[in-house]
Structure formats: C-alpha cells, structure tokens
Amino acid sequence: MLSLGESLWWVLFILWSLMLVLADWRHRRIPNVLVAAAACLQVLWAIAAAAGMGWQYSPLWPGWGMALLGFLVALLFVPLWMCRAMGAGDVKVIAVYGLAFGPVRLALVLAVGSLLAGMHAALYWIVAHWWVPSAKLRKVPYAAYLAMGALSVAYTLLSSRWSS
C-alpha cells in the first residue's frame, strides 16, 4: 500500500503527464510553465526528502547522481532541436522525465514514446498520401507520446516485483 507522500507524488505525476498530453495534442506546444513547475517540484521534493523533514523520496527516485545524469541526457537531443527535427519543448520534457526517472528508465520512456510517435507518423503519412492527398501535414505530438510512455513505464515499474 502506498503512503500518503507516495500517493501525492503519483497524483501530481499523472496530472502533469495528462496536462502535457493535452497541451501537446491540442496546440503542438509545451508551455514553459508546465515544464518548469515539474522540474522544480521534483527537485524540491527530493531536497525535502534529503533534509529529513519527514518526507519521502518519490517512488521512482533514482538518486541524485542518476537524476542529474538523466536530466543531462536531454542534451543529446539538442542537435535534433537545432535541425528542427524536434521541438524545444520535447527536449525540455525529456530533461524533466530524466530527472524523475534517471537515464536507464528514461531510455524505456524514450523507447515507448518513440514507438508510439513512430506509429502515429506512419499512420498519418499513409492517410495523408493515400486517402486524403490534400491534407495539411501537422507535427507529431512527441511530448504527448513521451508522457504516455512515461505513464506506461511508471505503472509497469510500480506493479512489477522486479522494479527495485
């Protein structure tokens, strides 16, 4: 059974991920306030736990070193942003999920999210080129698929006996 602190973290994590899906799906844009709030909350949560203020680390907390490394993994995606293959919001979302999950679990999030986004792009291309040739092509909401991947990976890790 989850403690009150763990339950609160899960509620905030799920709500943030759902807001991310909604923002990216509807507007193809990630508000900076959404990304900054998640990063600050994750860091403040970990600081409160480290300070021993009666607070626990988040359920998937990888430790300070792995969290920083996961955060820095986002730098690998900056060249894709510079080439306009990816949006800046997508890179920032990768940084936040890296902070929360660490680099190993972030790789799972990236794999699931990229698989979902790739399926979206393939289906969209088929529809746009075969059935509706005059359709206006839109960008794939990659951050939304990353959020779906993160929710999937987090749930799998939570419900798996091998997650520790």
Coordinates of C-alpha atoms in Angstrom, one line a residue:
M1 CA 0.0 0.0 0.0
L2 CA 1.3 3.5 -0.9
S3 CA 2.0 6.1 1.8
L4 CA 0.3 9.5 1.6
G5 CA 3.5 11.1 0.2
E6 CA 3.8 8.4 -2.5
S7 CA 0.2 8.8 -3.4
L8 CA 0.5 12.5 -3.7
W9 CA 3.6 12.2 -5.9
W10 CA 1.6 9.7 -8.2
V11 CA -1.3 12.1 -8.4
L12 CA 0.9 15.0 -9.3
F13 CA 2.9 12.9 -11.8
I14 CA -0.2 11.6 -13.5
L15 CA -1.9 15.1 -13.6
W16 CA 1.3 16.6 -15.1
S17 CA 1.6 13.9 -17.7
L18 CA -2.0 14.3 -18.7
M19 CA -1.7 18.1 -18.9
L20 CA 1.4 17.6 -21.1
V21 CA -0.6 15.2 -23.4
L22 CA -3.5 17.7 -23.7
A23 CA -1.2 20.7 -24.4
D24 CA 0.9 18.9 -27.0
W25 CA -2.0 17.2 -28.7
R26 CA -4.2 20.3 -29.0
H27 CA -1.6 23.0 -29.6
R28 CA 1.6 21.2 -30.6
R29 CA 3.3 23.3 -28.0
I30 CA 4.6 22.7 -24.4
P31 CA 4.2 25.7 -22.1
N32 CA 7.4 26.5 -20.3
V33 CA 5.5 27.0 -17.0
L34 CA 4.4 23.3 -17.2
V35 CA 8.0 22.1 -17.7
A36 CA 9.5 24.5 -15.1
A37 CA 6.8 23.5 -12.5
A38 CA 7.5 19.8 -12.9
A39 CA 11.3 20.2 -12.7
C40 CA 11.1 22.5 -9.6
L41 CA 8.6 20.2 -7.9
Q42 CA 10.7 17.2 -8.5
V43 CA 13.9 18.9 -7.1
L44 CA 12.1 20.4 -4.1
W45 CA 10.5 17.1 -3.3
A46 CA 14.0 15.4 -3.3
I47 CA 15.5 18.2 -1.3
A48 CA 12.7 17.9 1.4
A49 CA 13.3 14.1 1.5
A50 CA 17.1 14.5 1.8
A51 CA 16.7 17.1 4.5
G52 CA 14.8 14.5 6.6
M53 CA 11.8 16.7 7.1
G54 CA 9.5 13.7 7.4
W55 CA 9.1 13.5 3.7
Q56 CA 10.0 10.5 1.5
Y57 CA 11.7 10.4 -1.9
S58 CA 9.4 10.0 -4.9
P59 CA 8.6 6.3 -5.6
L60 CA 10.8 6.2 -8.7
W61 CA 13.6 8.4 -7.5
P62 CA 16.9 7.2 -8.9
G63 CA 19.2 9.1 -6.6
W64 CA 20.9 12.5 -7.1
G65 CA 23.6 11.3 -9.4
M66 CA 21.3 9.3 -11.7
A67 CA 18.7 12.1 -11.7
L68 CA 21.3 14.6 -12.8
L69 CA 22.6 12.2 -15.5
G70 CA 19.1 11.6 -16.7
F71 CA 18.5 15.3 -16.8
L72 CA 21.7 15.8 -18.9
V73 CA 20.6 13.1 -21.4
A74 CA 18.4 15.8 -22.8
L75 CA 21.5 17.5 -24.2
L76 CA 21.8 14.6 -26.6
F77 CA 18.6 15.8 -28.3
V78 CA 19.7 19.5 -28.7
P79 CA 21.1 18.8 -32.2
L80 CA 17.7 17.4 -33.3
W81 CA 16.1 20.6 -32.0
M82 CA 18.7 22.7 -33.9
C83 CA 17.8 20.8 -37.1
R84 CA 14.1 21.3 -36.4
A85 CA 13.5 17.6 -36.2
M86 CA 12.2 18.1 -32.6
G87 CA 10.7 20.9 -30.7
A88 CA 12.4 22.6 -27.8
G89 CA 9.5 21.6 -25.5
D90 CA 10.2 18.0 -26.4
V91 CA 13.8 18.3 -25.3
K92 CA 12.7 20.0 -22.0
V93 CA 10.2 17.3 -21.3
I94 CA 12.9 14.7 -21.8
A95 CA 15.0 16.6 -19.3
V96 CA 12.2 16.5 -16.7
Y97 CA 11.5 12.8 -17.2
G98 CA 15.2 12.2 -17.0
L99 CA 15.3 14.0 -13.7
A100 CA 12.4 11.9 -12.4
F101 CA 13.4 8.5 -13.8
G102 CA 17.2 8.5 -14.3
P103 CA 18.9 7.5 -17.5
V104 CA 18.1 3.8 -17.6
R105 CA 14.3 4.3 -17.0
L106 CA 14.4 7.3 -19.3
A107 CA 15.6 5.0 -22.1
L108 CA 12.5 2.9 -21.6
V109 CA 10.3 6.1 -21.7
L110 CA 12.0 7.2 -24.9
A111 CA 11.6 3.8 -26.4
V112 CA 7.9 3.5 -25.7
G113 CA 7.2 7.1 -26.6
S114 CA 9.2 6.9 -29.8
L115 CA 7.4 3.7 -30.8
L116 CA 4.0 5.4 -30.3
A117 CA 5.1 8.5 -32.1
G118 CA 6.5 6.5 -35.0
M119 CA 3.2 4.6 -35.3
H120 CA 1.4 7.9 -35.3
A121 CA 3.7 9.3 -38.0
A122 CA 3.4 6.2 -40.2
L123 CA -0.4 6.2 -40.0
Y124 CA -0.6 9.9 -40.6
W125 CA 1.7 9.6 -43.7
I126 CA -0.5 6.7 -45.1
V127 CA -3.7 8.7 -44.6
A128 CA -2.2 11.9 -45.9
H129 CA -0.7 10.3 -49.0
W130 CA -3.1 7.6 -49.9
W131 CA -6.6 8.7 -48.8
V132 CA -6.5 12.4 -48.4
P133 CA -3.7 13.8 -50.6
S134 CA -4.7 17.4 -49.9
A135 CA -4.4 17.0 -46.1
K136 CA -2.2 19.5 -44.3
L137 CA 0.6 17.8 -42.5
R138 CA 1.0 18.6 -38.8
K139 CA 3.8 17.8 -36.5
V140 CA 3.7 14.6 -34.4
P141 CA 3.0 15.5 -30.8
Y142 CA 6.1 13.8 -29.5
A143 CA 5.9 15.1 -25.9
A144 CA 2.4 13.7 -25.7
Y145 CA 3.7 10.3 -26.7
L146 CA 6.6 10.6 -24.2
A147 CA 4.1 11.3 -21.5
M148 CA 2.1 8.2 -22.5
G149 CA 5.3 6.2 -22.4
A150 CA 6.3 7.6 -19.0
L151 CA 2.9 6.7 -17.6
S152 CA 3.2 3.2 -19.0
V153 CA 6.8 2.7 -17.8
A154 CA 5.9 4.1 -14.3
Y155 CA 2.9 1.9 -13.9
T156 CA 4.9 -1.1 -15.1
L157 CA 7.7 -0.3 -12.6
L158 CA 5.2 0.2 -9.8
S159 CA 3.4 -3.0 -10.4
S160 CA 6.5 -5.1 -11.1
R161 CA 8.2 -7.2 -8.4
W162 CA 11.5 -6.5 -10.2
S163 CA 11.2 -2.8 -10.1
S164 CA 13.5 -2.4 -7.1

